[in-house]
Amino acid sequence: MMEFRASFFTAAMLAIAMLSSPAFAAQKATSPPAPPADILPPSPAPAPAPGHVDLADLLSVAGPFSTFLEYLKKTDVLETFQSKASDTKEGITMFVPKNSAFAALRTTTFANLTGDQLKSLLLYHALPKYYSLAEFNKLSSLNPVATFAGSQYTLNLTDNMGSIRVKSMWSNPKISSSVYSTRPVAVYEVDKVLLPMQIFKSDPPLAPAPAPALVDDKASDDTASPASRKPASEKATGSKSASYRAGVSVASYVAVAVSGGLMMLLW
């Protein structure tokens, strides 16, 4: 037992002597430092969520779309479109006619529609997905394209060098401007109302042309030719000239008669 303790003590002393020796210290000093831990780059910030688009506000201020907007409110289609406008995955594409497009048709065109027909007509003016103008060239190859109104209510889209038309059965309007186009909402202005065959069996009649303005007879007299509208001073001068010429003629005849009589007396 004593020998084991002596051996353990000797080994411990040798280890202490080796660790404290200059050679070990120099070796420790010259050893390369441990590589630093890998630093991961910061993760990118999440993309901001698209802003909410209020369709009623947009249509109120973006153009002359009050007629279309009133129909949307009347039929509650505005709520359907607004719900789809908040869908960031699919979105919505709307074709909005100007007020003049509605005014170009007879008022009975829409007044005679049932509630369901009017609702389908409005739904016919939207696609249940967002499409930018650049995507219409590819979209035209998928014609006919189903609308919000259902698979039977389709449109044919054409893109001729950037001139985009939206063809329905009885109208073929052109997209005249992009009102708003930021995913998930696209609103495009069209110059005619889209008229599907499922609602209109024939081409709806246009509004009557305004009656021409009536022309007042007195005004017509006042607008006679310049030759007939001489000033009073010119008319008076003309009368005086005619009287003067008549007087000169009579005096000439009298003078000739007197001269003839004198000559006969002298003869």
Short mmCIF file of C-alpha atoms in Angstrom, two decimals:
data_model
loop_
_atom_site.label_atom_id
_atom_site.label_comp_id
_atom_site.label_asym_id
_atom_site.label_seq_id
_atom_site.Cartn_x
_atom_site.Cartn_y
_atom_site.Cartn_z
CA MET A 1 0.00 0.00 0.00
CA MET A 2 2.81 2.34 0.84
CA GLU A 3 4.49 1.51 -2.45
CA PHE A 4 1.28 2.38 -4.43
CA ARG A 5 1.01 5.78 -2.72
CA ALA A 6 4.65 6.47 -3.44
CA SER A 7 4.21 5.59 -7.11
CA PHE A 8 1.06 7.78 -7.44
CA PHE A 9 2.80 10.70 -5.78
CA THR A 10 5.80 10.34 -8.10
CA ALA A 11 3.59 10.27 -11.22
CA ALA A 12 1.70 13.35 -10.08
CA MET A 13 4.91 15.27 -9.49
CA LEU A 14 6.19 14.35 -12.95
CA ALA A 15 2.97 15.51 -14.57
CA ILE A 16 3.12 18.85 -12.76
CA ALA A 17 6.73 19.28 -13.80
CA MET A 18 5.94 18.60 -17.48
CA LEU A 19 2.98 21.00 -17.56
CA SER A 20 5.02 23.76 -16.01
CA SER A 21 8.05 23.25 -18.24
CA PRO A 22 8.92 26.05 -20.81
CA ALA A 23 8.70 23.63 -23.75
CA PHE A 24 5.08 22.74 -23.00
CA ALA A 25 4.18 26.39 -22.49
CA ALA A 26 5.71 27.33 -25.89
CA GLN A 27 3.86 24.49 -27.62
CA LYS A 28 0.60 25.65 -26.07
CA ALA A 29 1.24 29.24 -27.15
CA THR A 30 1.97 28.30 -30.78
CA SER A 31 -1.09 26.04 -31.22
CA PRO A 32 -3.68 27.59 -33.66
CA PRO A 33 -6.83 28.99 -32.12
CA ALA A 34 -10.04 27.10 -32.53
CA PRO A 35 -12.09 28.28 -35.56
CA PRO A 36 -15.01 30.56 -34.68
CA ALA A 37 -18.50 29.18 -34.80
CA ASP A 38 -20.38 29.72 -38.09
CA ILE A 39 -22.53 32.86 -38.08
CA LEU A 40 -25.77 32.41 -39.99
CA PRO A 41 -27.04 35.36 -42.06
CA PRO A 42 -30.18 37.01 -40.72
CA SER A 43 -33.38 35.63 -42.16
CA PRO A 44 -35.16 38.02 -44.58
CA ALA A 45 -38.06 39.98 -43.27
CA PRO A 46 -41.48 38.66 -44.35
CA ALA A 47 -43.03 40.41 -47.35
CA PRO A 48 -45.64 42.97 -46.34
CA ALA A 49 -49.22 41.90 -46.85
CA PRO A 50 -50.97 43.64 -49.77
CA GLY A 51 -53.06 46.63 -48.79
CA HIS A 52 -56.81 46.32 -48.55
CA VAL A 53 -58.66 47.77 -51.53
CA ASP A 54 -62.13 49.17 -50.89
CA LEU A 55 -63.88 48.71 -54.22
CA ALA A 56 -66.68 51.17 -53.44
CA ASP A 57 -64.18 53.93 -52.65
CA LEU A 58 -62.08 53.07 -55.68
CA LEU A 59 -64.99 53.20 -58.12
CA SER A 60 -66.31 56.39 -56.52
CA VAL A 61 -63.15 58.40 -57.15
CA ALA A 62 -61.39 56.66 -60.04
CA GLY A 63 -63.77 57.57 -62.86
CA PRO A 64 -67.32 58.00 -64.12
CA PHE A 65 -68.51 54.63 -62.80
CA SER A 66 -71.43 55.72 -60.59
CA THR A 67 -74.06 53.82 -62.63
CA PHE A 68 -72.17 50.54 -62.39
CA LEU A 69 -71.47 51.11 -58.70
CA GLU A 70 -75.15 51.74 -57.95
CA TYR A 71 -76.10 48.48 -59.64
CA LEU A 72 -73.44 46.64 -57.62
CA LYS A 73 -74.85 48.02 -54.37
CA LYS A 74 -78.45 47.38 -55.37
CA THR A 75 -77.85 43.68 -56.08
CA ASP A 76 -75.30 43.05 -53.28
CA VAL A 77 -72.79 41.96 -55.93
CA LEU A 78 -70.41 44.51 -54.45
CA GLU A 79 -70.07 42.32 -51.35
CA THR A 80 -69.25 39.31 -53.52
CA PHE A 81 -66.58 41.24 -55.40
CA GLN A 82 -65.18 42.76 -52.21
CA SER A 83 -64.81 39.32 -50.62
CA LYS A 84 -62.88 38.10 -53.65
CA ALA A 85 -60.75 41.25 -53.66
CA SER A 86 -59.55 40.31 -50.18
CA ASP A 87 -58.48 36.84 -51.38
CA THR A 88 -54.73 37.30 -51.79
CA LYS A 89 -54.32 33.89 -53.43
CA GLU A 90 -56.77 34.17 -56.35
CA GLY A 91 -57.89 37.79 -56.48
CA ILE A 92 -60.30 39.36 -58.98
CA THR A 93 -60.28 41.09 -62.38
CA MET A 94 -63.13 43.54 -63.11
CA PHE A 95 -64.27 45.16 -66.36
CA VAL A 96 -66.06 48.38 -65.41
CA PRO A 97 -68.20 50.23 -68.00
CA LYS A 98 -68.30 54.01 -67.92
CA ASN A 99 -71.55 55.86 -67.31
CA SER A 100 -71.71 56.74 -71.02
CA ALA A 101 -71.76 53.02 -71.87
CA PHE A 102 -75.01 52.59 -69.93
CA ALA A 103 -76.45 55.83 -71.32
CA ALA A 104 -75.87 54.57 -74.87
CA LEU A 105 -78.53 51.85 -74.37
CA ARG A 106 -82.26 52.31 -73.89
CA THR A 107 -83.30 52.54 -70.26
CA THR A 108 -85.64 49.58 -70.78
CA THR A 109 -82.59 47.41 -71.49
CA PHE A 110 -81.94 47.13 -67.75
CA ALA A 111 -85.34 48.10 -66.34
CA ASN A 112 -86.95 45.00 -67.86
CA LEU A 113 -84.43 42.57 -66.35
CA THR A 114 -85.34 40.38 -63.39
CA GLY A 115 -83.31 40.59 -60.21
CA ASP A 116 -81.43 37.39 -61.04
CA GLN A 117 -80.71 38.56 -64.59
CA LEU A 118 -79.35 41.88 -63.40
CA LYS A 119 -77.16 40.12 -60.85
CA SER A 120 -75.81 37.72 -63.49
CA LEU A 121 -75.13 40.65 -65.80
CA LEU A 122 -72.98 42.35 -63.16
CA LEU A 123 -71.16 39.12 -62.25
CA TYR A 124 -70.46 38.75 -65.97
CA HIS A 125 -68.17 41.80 -65.71
CA ALA A 126 -65.53 40.05 -63.57
CA LEU A 127 -63.14 37.11 -63.65
CA PRO A 128 -62.54 35.14 -60.44
CA LYS A 129 -58.78 35.64 -60.62
CA TYR A 130 -56.27 38.46 -60.85
CA TYR A 131 -54.80 39.14 -64.31
CA SER A 132 -52.37 41.90 -65.17
CA LEU A 133 -52.44 43.43 -68.64
CA ALA A 134 -49.29 41.50 -69.53
CA GLU A 135 -51.10 38.22 -68.87
CA PHE A 136 -53.94 38.83 -71.34
CA ASN A 137 -51.89 37.66 -74.30
CA LYS A 138 -51.53 34.24 -72.70
CA LEU A 139 -55.08 34.30 -71.36
CA SER A 140 -56.49 34.82 -74.86
CA SER A 141 -55.22 31.36 -75.83
CA LEU A 142 -57.63 29.87 -73.27
CA ASN A 143 -60.78 31.35 -74.85
CA PRO A 144 -63.59 31.23 -73.97
CA VAL A 145 -62.88 32.35 -70.41
CA ALA A 146 -65.47 31.74 -67.68
CA THR A 147 -66.63 34.72 -65.63
CA PHE A 148 -67.97 35.18 -62.12
CA ALA A 149 -71.48 34.53 -63.46
CA GLY A 150 -70.67 30.87 -64.16
CA SER A 151 -69.16 28.55 -66.73
CA GLN A 152 -71.92 29.32 -69.26
CA TYR A 153 -71.21 33.06 -69.13
CA THR A 154 -67.93 33.29 -71.03
CA LEU A 155 -65.85 36.01 -72.67
CA ASN A 156 -63.40 35.95 -75.57
CA LEU A 157 -60.29 38.04 -74.94
CA THR A 158 -57.98 39.28 -77.68
CA ASP A 159 -54.66 41.09 -77.41
CA ASN A 160 -53.57 42.73 -80.65
CA MET A 161 -50.22 44.38 -79.94
CA GLY A 162 -51.40 45.71 -76.60
CA SER A 163 -54.92 46.60 -77.75
CA ILE A 164 -57.09 44.34 -75.58
CA ARG A 165 -60.74 43.67 -76.33
CA VAL A 166 -63.31 41.84 -74.22
CA LYS A 167 -65.88 40.27 -76.52
CA SER A 168 -69.36 39.27 -75.40
CA MET A 169 -72.19 38.16 -77.68
CA TRP A 170 -73.53 41.65 -78.43
CA SER A 171 -70.56 43.91 -77.67
CA ASN A 172 -66.81 43.95 -78.13
CA PRO A 173 -65.46 46.76 -75.96
CA LYS A 174 -61.85 47.78 -75.70
CA ILE A 175 -59.99 48.18 -72.43
CA SER A 176 -59.47 51.93 -72.52
CA SER A 177 -57.46 52.27 -69.31
CA SER A 178 -56.16 50.44 -66.27
CA VAL A 179 -57.93 51.92 -63.25
CA TYR A 180 -56.09 49.79 -60.68
CA SER A 181 -53.82 46.76 -61.08
CA THR A 182 -51.98 45.50 -58.01
CA ARG A 183 -52.33 41.91 -56.93
CA PRO A 184 -54.90 40.72 -55.92
CA VAL A 185 -57.16 43.38 -57.55
CA ALA A 186 -57.34 44.49 -61.18
CA VAL A 187 -59.94 47.02 -62.39
CA TYR A 188 -60.06 47.91 -66.10
CA GLU A 189 -62.26 50.52 -67.78
CA VAL A 190 -64.29 49.48 -70.84
CA ASP A 191 -66.32 51.71 -73.17
CA LYS A 192 -69.32 49.37 -73.58
CA VAL A 193 -71.50 47.18 -71.40
CA LEU A 194 -70.85 43.45 -71.75
CA LEU A 195 -74.04 41.82 -73.06
CA PRO A 196 -74.25 38.00 -72.78
CA MET A 197 -76.46 35.88 -75.02
CA GLN A 198 -77.91 34.10 -71.97
CA ILE A 199 -79.66 37.34 -70.93
CA PHE A 200 -80.19 39.18 -74.21
CA LYS A 201 -81.62 37.07 -77.02
CA SER A 202 -81.03 39.89 -79.51
CA ASP A 203 -78.88 42.97 -79.73
CA PRO A 204 -80.36 45.52 -77.29
CA PRO A 205 -81.47 48.74 -79.00
CA LEU A 206 -79.48 51.89 -78.59
CA ALA A 207 -80.85 54.98 -76.92
CA PRO A 208 -82.58 57.35 -79.37
CA ALA A 209 -80.46 60.15 -80.72
CA PRO A 210 -81.29 63.58 -79.29
CA ALA A 211 -83.80 65.55 -81.37
CA PRO A 212 -82.30 68.39 -83.44
CA ALA A 213 -82.87 71.88 -82.12
CA LEU A 214 -85.87 73.74 -83.61
CA VAL A 215 -85.03 76.76 -85.78
CA ASP A 216 -87.11 79.92 -85.17
CA ASP A 217 -88.61 81.43 -88.38
CA LYS A 218 -87.91 84.92 -87.18
CA ALA A 219 -84.35 83.95 -86.46
CA SER A 220 -84.16 82.50 -89.98
CA ASP A 221 -85.30 85.82 -91.39
CA ASP A 222 -82.71 87.56 -89.31
CA THR A 223 -80.06 85.26 -90.67
CA ALA A 224 -80.84 85.98 -94.33
CA SER A 225 -78.08 86.49 -96.87
CA PRO A 226 -75.86 89.54 -96.41
CA ALA A 227 -77.05 90.97 -99.74
CA SER A 228 -80.61 91.21 -98.45
CA ARG A 229 -79.58 92.78 -95.18
CA LYS A 230 -78.65 96.33 -96.30
CA PRO A 231 -78.58 99.12 -93.76
CA ALA A 232 -81.47 101.62 -93.75
CA SER A 233 -79.08 104.40 -94.76
CA GLU A 234 -78.16 102.49 -97.92
CA LYS A 235 -81.85 101.88 -98.73
CA ALA A 236 -82.66 105.60 -98.27
CA THR A 237 -79.70 106.59 -100.42
CA GLY A 238 -80.92 104.21 -103.14
CA SER A 239 -84.41 105.75 -103.10
CA LYS A 240 -83.01 109.25 -103.37
CA SER A 241 -80.80 108.24 -106.28
CA ALA A 242 -83.76 106.71 -108.15
CA SER A 243 -85.87 109.87 -107.60
CA TYR A 244 -83.02 112.04 -108.76
CA ARG A 245 -82.58 110.01 -111.95
CA ALA A 246 -86.34 110.20 -112.66
CA GLY A 247 -86.35 113.98 -112.21
CA VAL A 248 -83.39 114.45 -114.54
CA SER A 249 -85.11 112.36 -117.21
CA VAL A 250 -88.34 114.46 -117.09
CA ALA A 251 -86.40 117.70 -117.24
CA SER A 252 -84.51 116.46 -120.28
CA TYR A 253 -87.71 115.64 -122.12
CA VAL A 254 -89.17 119.10 -121.34
CA ALA A 255 -86.05 120.85 -122.57
CA VAL A 256 -86.09 118.90 -125.84
CA ALA A 257 -89.80 119.75 -126.40
CA VAL A 258 -89.25 123.47 -125.76
CA SER A 259 -86.28 123.57 -128.06
CA GLY A 260 -88.29 121.87 -130.83
CA GLY A 261 -91.15 124.39 -130.50
CA LEU A 262 -88.84 127.39 -130.70
CA MET A 263 -87.20 126.05 -133.80
CA MET A 264 -90.59 125.60 -135.51
CA LEU A 265 -91.54 129.24 -134.69
CA LEU A 266 -88.29 130.54 -136.09
CA TRP A 267 -88.68 128.50 -139.22
#
